Backbone as numpy.savetxt, mean C-alpha at the origin, in Angstrom:
# Nx Ny Nz CAx CAy CAz Cx Cy Cz
11.96 -21.26 13.43 10.90 -21.03 12.44 11.18 -21.85 11.19
10.14 -22.47 10.63 10.28 -23.23 9.40 10.69 -22.32 8.26
11.46 -22.87 7.33 11.87 -22.12 6.15 10.97 -22.48 4.99
10.51 -21.47 4.27 9.61 -21.68 3.14 10.26 -21.22 1.84
9.82 -21.81 0.76 10.18 -21.29 -0.57 9.14 -20.23 -0.91
9.56 -18.98 -0.88 8.64 -17.86 -1.05 8.88 -17.19 -2.39
7.79 -16.97 -3.12 7.85 -16.22 -4.37 7.21 -14.86 -4.16
7.89 -13.80 -4.62 7.35 -12.45 -4.47 7.09 -11.82 -5.83
5.95 -11.16 -5.93 5.59 -10.41 -7.13 5.37 -8.97 -6.71
6.25 -8.09 -7.18 6.16 -6.67 -6.84 7.29 -6.23 -5.93
8.45 -5.93 -6.52 9.62 -5.51 -5.74 9.79 -4.00 -5.92
8.75 -3.26 -5.53 8.81 -1.81 -5.54 9.43 -1.29 -4.26
9.11 -0.05 -3.89 9.70 0.55 -2.70 9.37 -0.26 -1.44
8.12 -0.72 -1.34 7.72 -1.51 -0.17 8.16 -2.97 -0.32
7.96 -3.52 -1.49 8.28 -4.92 -1.72 9.75 -5.24 -1.55
10.61 -4.28 -1.89 12.05 -4.54 -1.76 12.42 -4.74 -0.29
11.84 -3.93 0.59 12.12 -4.11 2.01 11.61 -5.44 2.53
10.41 -5.83 2.09 9.85 -7.13 2.49 10.78 -8.26 2.04
11.20 -8.21 0.77 12.06 -9.26 0.22 13.37 -9.35 0.98
13.96 -8.20 1.29 15.23 -8.17 2.01 15.11 -8.86 3.36
14.03 -8.60 4.07 13.86 -9.18 5.40 13.52 -10.67 5.34
12.83 -11.10 4.30 12.58 -12.54 4.15 13.90 -13.29 3.97
14.81 -12.73 3.17 16.12 -13.36 3.00 16.89 -13.38 4.31
16.82 -12.28 5.06 17.54 -12.21 6.34 17.08 -13.29 7.30
15.82 -13.69 7.18 15.28 -14.70 8.09 15.41 -16.13 7.53
16.16 -16.28 6.46 16.51 -17.61 5.99 15.58 -18.26 5.01
14.60 -17.53 4.49 13.70 -18.11 3.51 14.32 -18.11 2.11
14.06 -19.16 1.36 14.46 -19.20 -0.04 13.52 -18.30 -0.83
14.07 -17.33 -1.55 13.25 -16.30 -2.19 13.41 -16.31 -3.70
12.26 -16.23 -4.38 12.24 -16.01 -5.83 11.39 -14.77 -6.09
11.76 -14.01 -7.12 11.00 -12.80 -7.45 10.68 -12.80 -8.94
9.59 -12.13 -9.26 9.18 -12.00 -10.65 9.94 -10.86 -11.30
10.52 -11.11 -12.45 11.18 -10.06 -13.21 10.13 -9.10 -13.75
10.34 -7.80 -13.51 9.36 -6.80 -13.95 10.05 -5.46 -14.03
9.64 -4.67 -15.05 10.26 -3.36 -15.25 10.04 -2.42 -14.07
8.98 -2.63 -13.30 8.68 -1.75 -12.17 9.43 -2.09 -10.90
10.25 -3.14 -10.93 11.01 -3.51 -9.73 12.08 -2.48 -9.40
12.39 -2.38 -8.12 13.61 -1.70 -7.70 14.81 -2.57 -8.11
16.02 -2.01 -8.15 17.20 -2.84 -8.48 17.28 -4.08 -7.61
17.60 -5.21 -8.24 17.58 -6.50 -7.55 18.96 -6.98 -7.11
19.99 -6.17 -7.36 21.36 -6.64 -7.15 21.59 -7.21 -5.76
21.14 -6.49 -4.73 21.38 -6.97 -3.36 20.58 -8.23 -3.06
19.39 -8.35 -3.63 18.59 -9.56 -3.42 19.24 -10.76 -4.11
19.73 -10.55 -5.31 20.40 -11.63 -6.04 21.67 -12.04 -5.31
22.39 -11.05 -4.78 23.60 -11.37 -4.02 23.27 -12.16 -2.76
22.07 -11.96 -2.24 21.63 -12.68 -1.05 21.05 -14.05 -1.34
21.01 -14.43 -2.62 20.56 -15.77 -2.99 19.21 -15.85 -3.68
18.56 -14.71 -3.92 17.25 -14.74 -4.59 17.38 -15.20 -6.04
16.36 -15.89 -6.51 16.26 -16.28 -7.91 15.21 -15.42 -8.59
15.21 -15.40 -9.93 14.19 -14.67 -10.66 13.49 -15.58 -11.65
12.20 -15.25 -11.91 11.42 -15.95 -12.92 10.72 -14.93 -13.80
10.45 -15.33 -15.02 9.90 -14.40 -16.00 8.39 -14.32 -15.98
7.69 -15.36 -15.48 6.22 -15.35 -15.46 5.71 -15.74 -14.09
4.52 -15.25 -13.70 3.92 -15.70 -12.44 3.70 -17.21 -12.39
3.40 -17.81 -13.54 3.19 -19.25 -13.63 4.44 -20.00 -13.17
5.61 -19.60 -13.70 6.86 -20.26 -13.32 7.19 -20.03 -11.85
6.98 -18.81 -11.39 7.24 -18.48 -10.00 6.38 -19.31 -9.07
5.09 -19.41 -9.38 4.16 -20.15 -8.53 4.52 -21.62 -8.45
4.99 -22.17 -9.56 5.32 -23.58 -9.62 6.47 -23.96 -8.69
7.27 -22.97 -8.29 8.43 -23.23 -7.45 8.26 -22.71 -6.02
7.03 -22.33 -5.64 6.84 -21.63 -4.37 5.85 -22.34 -3.45
6.15 -22.31 -2.15 5.20 -22.75 -1.13 4.25 -21.61 -0.75
4.79 -20.39 -0.78 4.06 -19.18 -0.41 4.31 -18.13 -1.48
3.27 -17.42 -1.87 3.42 -16.33 -2.85 2.94 -15.05 -2.19
3.79 -14.02 -2.21 3.44 -12.72 -1.64 3.30 -11.71 -2.77
2.14 -11.06 -2.81 1.88 -10.03 -3.81 2.05 -8.66 -3.16
2.77 -7.78 -3.84 2.93 -6.41 -3.36 2.89 -5.49 -4.58
1.73 -5.48 -5.22 1.56 -4.75 -6.48 0.67 -3.53 -6.27
0.43 -2.79 -7.34 -0.19 -1.47 -7.22 -1.62 -1.51 -6.71
-2.44 -2.41 -7.27 -3.84 -2.41 -6.89 -4.60 -3.57 -7.50
-5.92 -3.47 -7.48 -6.79 -4.56 -7.90 -6.53 -5.07 -9.32
-6.41 -4.19 -10.34 -6.16 -4.73 -11.68 -4.90 -5.57 -11.76
-3.85 -5.13 -11.06 -2.59 -5.87 -11.09 -2.70 -7.19 -10.33
-3.41 -7.19 -9.20 -3.62 -8.44 -8.45 -4.35 -9.45 -9.33
-5.42 -9.01 -9.96 -6.20 -9.91 -10.80 -5.38 -10.42 -11.98
-4.54 -9.56 -12.56 -3.75 -9.97 -13.71 -2.72 -11.03 -13.33
-1.97 -10.81 -12.25 -0.91 -11.76 -11.90 -1.49 -13.08 -11.38
-2.69 -13.04 -10.80 -3.30 -14.27 -10.32 -4.06 -15.01 -11.41
-4.85 -14.27 -12.17 -5.83 -14.91 -13.06 -5.46 -14.85 -14.54
-4.49 -14.03 -14.90 -4.16 -13.84 -16.30 -3.48 -15.04 -16.93
-3.27 -14.94 -18.23 -2.52 -15.97 -18.95 -1.11 -16.05 -18.35
-0.64 -17.24 -18.10 0.63 -17.46 -17.41 0.60 -16.90 -15.98
-0.61 -16.83 -15.39 -0.76 -16.30 -14.05 -0.48 -17.33 -12.97
-0.54 -16.87 -11.73 -0.23 -17.72 -10.58 -1.12 -18.96 -10.55
-2.42 -18.82 -10.82 -3.33 -19.95 -10.72 -3.01 -21.04 -11.74
-2.31 -20.69 -12.80 -1.94 -21.68 -13.80 -0.79 -22.56 -13.33
0.01 -22.07 -12.37 1.18 -22.84 -11.94 1.20 -23.18 -10.47
0.20 -22.75 -9.74 0.18 -22.93 -8.29 0.02 -24.38 -7.88
0.83 -24.82 -6.93 0.74 -26.18 -6.42 -0.32 -26.28 -5.32
-0.96 -27.44 -5.14 -1.91 -27.61 -4.02 -1.23 -27.29 -2.69
-1.95 -26.58 -1.83 -1.40 -26.21 -0.54 -0.65 -24.90 -0.52
-0.45 -24.30 -1.69 0.25 -23.02 -1.76 -0.57 -21.93 -1.06
0.12 -21.04 -0.38 -0.54 -19.93 0.32 -0.26 -18.64 -0.44
-1.31 -17.91 -0.79 -1.17 -16.61 -1.43 -1.45 -15.53 -0.39
-0.48 -14.62 -0.22 -0.61 -13.51 0.73 -0.59 -12.21 -0.08
-1.70 -11.50 -0.07 -1.79 -10.27 -0.85 -1.56 -9.06 0.05
-0.38 -8.47 -0.09 -0.02 -7.28 0.70 -0.35 -5.99 -0.03
-0.99 -6.08 -1.19 -1.37 -4.91 -1.96 -2.57 -4.22 -1.30
-2.94 -3.06 -1.83 -4.20 -2.42 -1.46 -5.20 -2.72 -2.58
-6.35 -3.27 -2.24 -7.27 -3.74 -3.27 -8.72 -3.55 -2.84
-9.61 -3.65 -3.82 -11.05 -3.56 -3.57 -11.51 -4.86 -2.90
-12.12 -4.81 -1.74 -12.45 -6.03 -1.00 -13.33 -7.02 -1.75
-14.27 -6.55 -2.56 -15.12 -7.49 -3.29 -14.31 -8.30 -4.29
-13.29 -7.67 -4.90 -12.39 -8.42 -5.78 -11.56 -9.41 -4.98
-11.09 -8.98 -3.83 -10.30 -9.85 -2.95 -11.06 -11.13 -2.63
-12.32 -10.99 -2.27 -13.13 -12.17 -1.93 -13.31 -13.07 -3.15
-13.44 -12.47 -4.32 -13.64 -13.27 -5.54 -12.38 -14.05 -5.90
-11.22 -13.38 -5.91 -9.99 -14.08 -6.30 -9.58 -15.08 -5.23
-9.88 -14.79 -3.96 -9.58 -15.74 -2.89 -10.32 -17.05 -3.11
-11.58 -16.95 -3.51 -12.37 -18.14 -3.74 -11.78 -18.97 -4.88
-11.27 -18.31 -5.92 -10.65 -19.02 -7.04 -9.37 -19.71 -6.60
-8.59 -19.05 -5.75 -7.37 -19.67 -5.22 -7.73 -20.91 -4.41
-8.75 -20.79 -3.57 -9.16 -21.91 -2.72 -9.67 -23.08 -3.57
-10.42 -22.77 -4.62 -10.93 -23.82 -5.52 -9.80 -24.56 -6.22
-8.64 -23.90 -6.37 -7.47 -24.52 -6.99 -6.64 -25.31 -5.98
-7.10 -25.36 -4.73 -6.38 -26.11 -3.72 -5.41 -25.30 -2.89
-5.45 -23.98 -3.04 -4.56 -23.12 -2.27 -5.27 -22.48 -1.09
-4.56 -21.59 -0.43 -5.11 -20.80 0.68 -4.79 -19.34 0.40
-5.59 -18.44 0.99 -5.45 -17.02 0.66 -5.62 -16.17 1.91
-4.80 -15.13 2.01 -5.03 -14.10 3.01 -4.69 -12.74 2.42
-5.45 -11.73 2.82 -5.09 -10.35 2.49 -4.37 -9.78 3.69
-3.22 -9.14 3.44 -2.39 -8.60 4.52 -1.79 -7.27 4.09
-2.65 -6.28 3.78 -2.13 -4.98 3.35 -1.34 -4.30 4.46
-0.50 -3.35 4.03 0.48 -2.73 4.94 0.12 -1.29 5.22
0.58 -0.81 6.37 0.69 0.62 6.59 2.14 0.91 6.98
2.48 2.18 7.07 3.83 2.72 7.25 4.49 2.93 5.88
5.79 3.12 5.87 6.50 3.65 4.70 7.63 2.71 4.26
8.29 3.02 3.12 9.44 2.19 2.70 10.54 2.11 3.74
10.69 3.14 4.56 11.71 3.11 5.62 11.43 1.96 6.59
10.19 1.85 7.06 9.83 0.76 7.97 9.84 -0.60 7.25
9.53 -0.60 5.97 9.61 -1.86 5.21 11.04 -2.37 5.22
12.00 -1.48 4.98 13.42 -1.88 4.99 13.86 -2.34 6.36
13.28 -1.75 7.40 13.65 -2.10 8.78 12.90 -3.32 9.31
11.96 -3.86 8.51 11.15 -4.98 8.98 10.14 -4.59 10.02
9.60 -3.35 9.92 8.73 -2.81 10.97 7.38 -2.32 10.40
6.86 -3.02 9.42 5.57 -2.64 8.86 4.43 -3.00 9.83
3.29 -2.37 9.62 2.04 -2.80 10.24 1.26 -3.60 9.21
0.72 -4.73 9.59 -0.05 -5.57 8.67 -1.47 -5.74 9.20
-2.44 -5.63 8.29 -3.85 -5.79 8.61 -4.34 -7.02 7.88
-4.61 -8.08 8.60 -4.78 -9.40 7.99 -6.23 -9.82 7.94
-6.64 -10.27 6.75 -7.93 -10.92 6.58 -7.70 -12.39 6.25
-8.08 -13.29 7.14 -7.86 -14.73 6.94 -8.58 -15.50 8.04
-8.78 -16.81 7.81 -9.32 -17.60 8.91 -8.25 -17.78 9.98
-8.67 -18.09 11.18 -7.78 -18.08 12.34 -6.62 -19.07 12.20
-6.89 -20.25 11.65 -5.83 -21.26 11.51 -4.74 -20.79 10.55
-5.16 -20.25 9.41 -4.18 -19.78 8.44 -3.38 -18.61 9.01
-4.05 -17.74 9.75 -3.36 -16.62 10.37 -2.23 -17.11 11.27
-2.50 -18.12 12.08 -1.47 -18.64 13.00 -0.33 -19.29 12.22
-0.65 -19.99 11.15 0.39 -20.62 10.33 1.33 -19.57 9.73
0.75 -18.47 9.28 1.52 -17.47 8.54 2.17 -16.41 9.41
1.80 -16.32 10.67 2.35 -15.27 11.53 3.88 -15.24 11.56
4.56 -16.38 11.63 6.02 -16.31 11.62 6.60 -15.72 10.33
5.94 -15.97 9.21 6.39 -15.38 7.94 6.15 -13.88 7.97
4.96 -13.47 8.38 4.62 -12.05 8.42 5.54 -11.30 9.39
5.91 -11.95 10.47 6.76 -11.31 11.48 8.16 -11.00 10.96
8.55 -11.63 9.86 9.86 -11.34 9.28 9.97 -9.89 8.81
8.85 -9.29 8.45 8.91 -7.94 7.89 7.93 -6.98 8.53
7.39 -7.34 9.68 6.41 -6.45 10.31 6.64 -6.37 11.82
6.19 -5.27 12.39 6.28 -5.05 13.83 4.94 -5.31 14.51
3.86 -4.86 13.87 2.52 -5.03 14.42 1.65 -5.79 13.42
1.03 -6.86 13.87 0.19 -7.69 13.00 -1.20 -7.76 13.61
-2.19 -7.24 12.90 -3.56 -7.21 13.40 -4.42 -8.18 12.59
-5.06 -9.13 13.27 -6.00 -10.02 12.60 -7.35 -9.30 12.57
-7.67 -8.71 11.40 -8.87 -7.88 11.29 -10.15 -8.68 11.13
-10.03 -9.95 10.73 -11.21 -10.77 10.51 -11.01 -11.72 9.35
-12.09 -12.20 8.72 -11.98 -13.16 7.62 -11.45 -12.50 6.35
-11.32 -13.29 5.30 -10.83 -12.79 4.02 -11.58 -11.52 3.62
-10.83 -10.51 3.22 -11.41 -9.22 2.83 -11.36 -8.18 3.93
-11.29 -8.63 5.20 -11.31 -7.69 6.32 -10.04 -6.85 6.37
-8.92 -7.44 5.97 -7.67 -6.69 5.94 -7.73 -5.54 4.96
-8.24 -5.81 3.77 -8.35 -4.76 2.76 -9.38 -3.70 3.15
-10.46 -4.11 3.81 -11.43 -3.12 4.28 -10.80 -2.20 5.33
-10.05 -2.79 6.25 -9.42 -1.98 7.29 -8.35 -1.07 6.69
-7.63 -1.56 5.69 -6.60 -0.73 5.05 -7.23 0.49 4.37
-8.34 0.30 3.69 -9.00 1.43 3.03 -9.54 2.42 4.05
-10.08 1.92 5.16 -10.52 2.82 6.22 -9.33 3.62 6.76
-8.23 2.93 7.01 -7.03 3.60 7.51 -6.54 4.66 6.53
-6.44 4.29 5.25 -5.88 5.24 4.28 -6.82 6.40 4.00
-8.10 6.17 4.10 -9.03 7.29 3.97 -8.78 8.31 5.07
-8.68 7.84 6.31 -8.43 8.75 7.43 -7.06 9.42 7.28
-6.04 8.65 6.93 -4.69 9.17 6.82 -4.55 10.17 5.66
-4.93 9.73 4.47 -4.79 10.59 3.29 -5.79 11.74 3.33
-6.98 11.48 3.89 -7.95 12.55 4.03 -7.44 13.64 4.96
-6.76 13.24 6.04 -6.19 14.23 6.97 -5.09 15.05 6.31
-4.25 14.38 5.54 -3.18 15.09 4.82 -3.78 16.08 3.83
-4.80 15.65 3.09 -5.42 16.53 2.10 -6.09 17.72 2.76
-6.74 17.50 3.90 -7.37 18.60 4.64 -6.32 19.63 5.08
-5.21 19.14 5.67 -4.16 20.06 6.12 -3.52 20.76 4.92
-3.36 20.06 3.81 -2.79 20.67 2.61 -3.65 21.82 2.12
-4.97 21.63 2.13 -5.87 22.70 1.70 -5.79 23.88 2.66
-5.72 23.60 3.96 -5.58 24.68 4.95 -4.25 25.40 4.78
-3.17 24.66 4.50 -1.86 25.27 4.30 -1.86 26.18 3.08
-2.54 25.76 2.02 -2.64 26.60 0.83 -3.42 27.87 1.12
-4.49 27.73 1.91 -5.27 28.90 2.31 -4.42 29.84 3.18
-3.64 29.26 4.10 -2.77 30.07 4.96 -1.76 30.84 4.12
-1.23 30.17 3.10 -0.28 30.84 2.21 -0.94 32.03 1.52
-2.16 31.83 1.02 -2.88 32.92 0.37 -3.17 34.07 1.33
-3.35 33.73 2.61 -3.66 34.74 3.62 -2.41 35.42 4.17
-1.24 34.98 3.73 -0.01 35.57 4.20 0.45 35.07 5.56
-0.07 33.94 5.99 0.33 33.35 7.28 1.67 32.64 7.09
2.61 32.93 7.97 3.92 32.29 7.93 3.77 30.77 8.09
4.49 30.00 7.24 4.35 28.54 7.24 4.75 27.93 8.58
5.80 28.44 9.20 6.24 27.89 10.48 5.22 28.20 11.58
4.64 29.40 11.52 3.60 29.74 12.49 2.40 28.82 12.33
2.03 28.56 11.10 0.92 27.64 10.80 1.18 26.27 11.43
2.39 25.74 11.22 2.74 24.44 11.77 2.74 24.46 13.29
3.36 25.48 13.86 3.49 25.55 15.32 2.13 25.62 16.01
1.22 26.41 15.46 -0.10 26.56 16.08 -0.88 25.25 15.99
-0.84 24.59 14.82 -1.52 23.29 14.71 -0.91 22.28 15.67
0.43 22.29 15.78 1.12 21.28 16.59 0.81 21.43 18.08
0.49 22.64 18.53 0.21 22.81 19.95 -1.27 22.65 20.28
-2.07 22.35 19.26 -3.50 22.18 19.47 -4.05 20.94 18.81
-5.31 21.03 18.41 -6.00 19.86 17.86 -5.56 19.45 16.48
-4.71 20.25 15.83 -4.23 19.89 14.50 -3.02 18.99 14.50
-2.48 18.71 15.72 -1.30 17.86 15.79 -1.63 16.43 15.40
-0.67 15.73 14.76 -0.87 14.33 14.43 0.10 13.91 13.34
-0.03 12.65 12.92 0.89 12.08 11.93 0.83 12.84 10.61
-0.37 13.27 10.20 -0.50 13.97 8.92 0.32 15.26 8.93
0.22 16.01 10.00 1.00 17.25 10.10 2.50 16.96 10.14
2.88 15.96 10.91 4.31 15.62 11.01 4.89 15.26 9.65
4.11 14.59 8.83 4.60 14.17 7.52 4.66 15.33 6.53
3.83 16.34 6.75 3.84 17.52 5.88 4.83 18.58 6.34
5.27 18.52 7.59 6.15 19.55 8.14 7.40 19.81 7.30
8.12 18.76 6.83 9.33 19.05 6.05 9.04 19.85 4.77
7.90 19.58 4.15 7.56 20.33 2.93 7.19 21.77 3.26
6.42 21.95 4.31 6.03 23.30 4.71 7.23 24.14 5.15
8.23 23.46 5.76 9.41 24.18 6.24 10.40 24.50 5.14
10.60 23.53 4.21 11.69 23.72 3.24 11.41 23.15 1.85
10.17 22.71 1.60 9.87 22.14 0.28 10.34 20.71 0.11
10.66 20.04 1.21 11.16 18.66 1.18 9.97 17.70 1.21
9.80 16.92 0.13 8.65 16.01 0.03 8.90 14.65 0.68
10.11 14.40 1.19 10.46 13.04 1.63 9.75 12.61 2.90
9.08 13.52 3.59 8.35 13.13 4.79 7.14 12.27 4.50
6.70 12.25 3.24 5.53 11.44 2.86 5.77 10.89 1.47
6.40 9.73 1.41 6.79 9.13 0.13 5.64 8.30 -0.43
4.59 9.00 -0.83 3.40 8.37 -1.38 2.89 9.30 -2.47
2.68 8.75 -3.65 2.39 9.59 -4.81 0.94 10.07 -4.84
0.72 11.15 -5.59 -0.65 11.62 -5.84 -1.48 10.52 -6.49
-0.89 9.81 -7.44 -1.63 8.76 -8.16 -2.06 7.65 -7.21
-1.17 7.21 -6.33 -1.54 6.16 -5.38 -2.57 6.65 -4.37
-2.47 7.93 -4.00 -3.46 8.49 -3.08 -4.84 8.49 -3.72
-4.90 8.90 -4.99 -6.17 8.89 -5.71 -6.71 7.47 -5.85
-5.83 6.52 -6.15 -6.26 5.13 -6.27 -6.90 4.64 -4.97
-6.25 4.92 -3.85 -6.77 4.43 -2.57 -8.10 5.09 -2.21
-8.23 6.39 -2.49 -9.51 7.05 -2.20 -10.60 6.57 -3.14
-10.24 6.25 -4.37 -11.21 5.68 -5.31 -11.69 4.33 -4.81
-10.76 3.50 -4.33 -11.13 2.20 -3.78 -12.01 2.36 -2.55
-11.66 3.32 -1.68 -12.47 3.55 -0.49 -13.90 3.92 -0.88
-14.04 4.85 -1.82 -15.37 5.28 -2.23 -16.15 4.15 -2.87
-15.46 3.27 -3.61 -16.14 2.12 -4.18 -16.62 1.19 -3.06
-15.77 0.96 -2.06 -16.17 0.11 -0.94 -17.37 0.71 -0.20
-17.30 2.02 0.07 -18.41 2.67 0.78 -19.69 2.60 -0.03
-19.57 2.77 -1.34 -20.74 2.67 -2.21 -21.33 1.27 -2.18
-20.45 0.26 -2.23 -20.92 -1.14 -2.17 -21.68 -1.40 -0.88
-21.28 -0.73 0.20 -21.90 -0.92 1.51 -23.05 0.04 1.76
-23.30 0.93 0.80 -24.32 1.99 0.93 -24.05 2.86 2.16
-22.75 3.11 2.41 -22.33 3.98 3.51 -22.15 5.41 3.00
-22.33 6.38 3.86 -22.15 7.77 3.46 -20.70 8.02 3.07
-20.48 8.81 2.03 -19.14 9.12 1.56 -19.05 10.57 1.08
-19.76 11.45 1.75 -19.76 12.86 1.36 -18.37 13.46 1.42
-17.70 13.30 2.55 -16.35 13.85 2.71 -15.36 13.09 1.84
-15.47 11.77 1.82 -14.56 10.95 1.01 -14.65 11.32 -0.46
-15.86 11.62 -0.93 -16.03 12.03 -2.31 -15.30 13.34 -2.60
-15.34 14.27 -1.65 -14.65 15.54 -1.83 -13.14 15.35 -1.85
-12.63 14.48 -0.98 -11.18 14.21 -0.98 -10.77 13.57 -2.31
-11.56 12.63 -2.79 -11.25 11.99 -4.07 -11.23 13.01 -5.20
-12.19 13.93 -5.22 -12.22 14.94 -6.28 -11.01 15.87 -6.20
-10.58 16.21 -4.98 -9.40 17.05 -4.80 -8.15 16.36 -5.35
-8.00 15.08 -5.03 -6.84 14.33 -5.52 -6.89 14.13 -7.02
-8.08 13.89 -7.54 -8.25 13.72 -8.98 -7.83 14.99 -9.72
-8.25 16.13 -9.21 -7.90 17.40 -9.85 -6.39 17.65 -9.76
-5.78 17.29 -8.63 -4.34 17.46 -8.48 -3.57 16.60 -9.48
-4.05 15.38 -9.71 -3.39 14.52 -10.69 -3.50 15.08 -12.10
-4.62 15.73 -12.40 -4.81 16.31 -13.72 -3.97 17.58 -13.90
-3.82 18.35 -12.82 -3.11 19.63 -12.92 -1.60 19.48 -12.73
-1.16 18.43 -12.05 0.26 18.24 -11.77 0.74 16.89 -12.25
1.88 16.47 -11.76 2.46 15.17 -12.10 1.88 14.11 -11.18
1.14 13.14 -11.71 0.52 12.13 -10.84 1.54 11.34 -10.01
2.77 11.27 -10.50 3.79 10.51 -9.77 4.52 11.35 -8.73
4.20 12.65 -8.67 4.78 13.50 -7.63 4.30 13.04 -6.27
5.12 13.30 -5.25 4.75 12.88 -3.90 3.64 13.78 -3.35
2.85 13.22 -2.45 1.62 13.86 -1.99 1.80 15.28 -1.44
2.89 15.60 -0.72 3.01 16.98 -0.24 2.96 18.03 -1.34
3.29 17.65 -2.56 3.27 18.62 -3.66 1.86 19.05 -4.03
0.85 18.49 -3.37 -0.52 18.94 -3.61 -0.74 20.35 -3.07
0.07 20.79 -2.11 -0.14 22.10 -1.48 0.01 23.23 -2.51
1.12 23.33 -3.26 1.20 24.41 -4.26 0.17 24.28 -5.37
-0.26 23.05 -5.67 -1.30 22.88 -6.69 -2.61 23.50 -6.22
-2.95 23.27 -4.95 -4.18 23.87 -4.40 -4.02 25.38 -4.30
-2.84 25.84 -3.87 -2.60 27.28 -3.75 -2.71 27.97 -5.10
-2.21 27.35 -6.13 -2.29 27.90 -7.48 -3.75 27.98 -7.93
-4.49 26.94 -7.60 -5.92 26.91 -7.96 -6.67 28.04 -7.26
-6.34 28.27 -6.00 -6.98 29.36 -5.25 -6.62 30.71 -5.86
-5.36 30.86 -6.27 -4.90 32.12 -6.86 -5.64 32.42 -8.16
-5.82 31.36 -8.97 -6.53 31.54 -10.26 -7.97 31.94 -10.01
-8.61 31.34 -9.00 -10.01 31.66 -8.71 -10.18 33.10 -8.25
-9.19 33.60 -7.47 -9.30 34.97 -6.97 -8.91 35.98 -8.04
């Protein structure tokens, strides 16, 4: 596999695993210095360099991978003062692994292309554990030629790579996936809170769902919290969950698609963020809902 000079922006829980695996596969890696990064010691020991601005990072990179919080951050690092577009070399490939609003994705992609670069959206599913193991799922929006060029790079940190369609299709598929995933978790959380109010034993609740139609990934991820209050089965914050449902509802609205249930899930997450710690992990929504039910009764 060819070796590329890769610049990464966003070394959070997911980005750190991606960066680690890129180094393992022999790519020259540079990362943007940012307060939100995970500790960089192991990456620096592995040969990674750091830059203070996206402009400087882009100027030294063949490929730029974004793994930031959402649309505002993507737009800022690409289009802002000292942004990627100010320093990007012709032929540079921008790979956006963030979760973003598809209409914004299409707009910024066009600006990258006008600057002589190429763009693909490649948002992820799975967790930081799989990111560290190089076993993410990627949902790619790009033209077929660019997809084939980039597959060896993407394979450094992913197990399953799906070509969802042209630019924007990856982000659309990611929002559909996260709506179903987070919506299922929120539904089970509300049922678990109701079960608690009804005096149903938590283990009985889990066992009955698991042997019937309630079984699935959402239940498996909530099981540790229901059993012992352990939130580590789902390392995704309330704030990020609300962001993704907000993006989904915006996408559905743009498409004039029905979003009755999605709107209810978004409102539930919004209320949880207001009543609790937005940075708390998603399983902690269960006691927040249970408390709300108790106050109403």
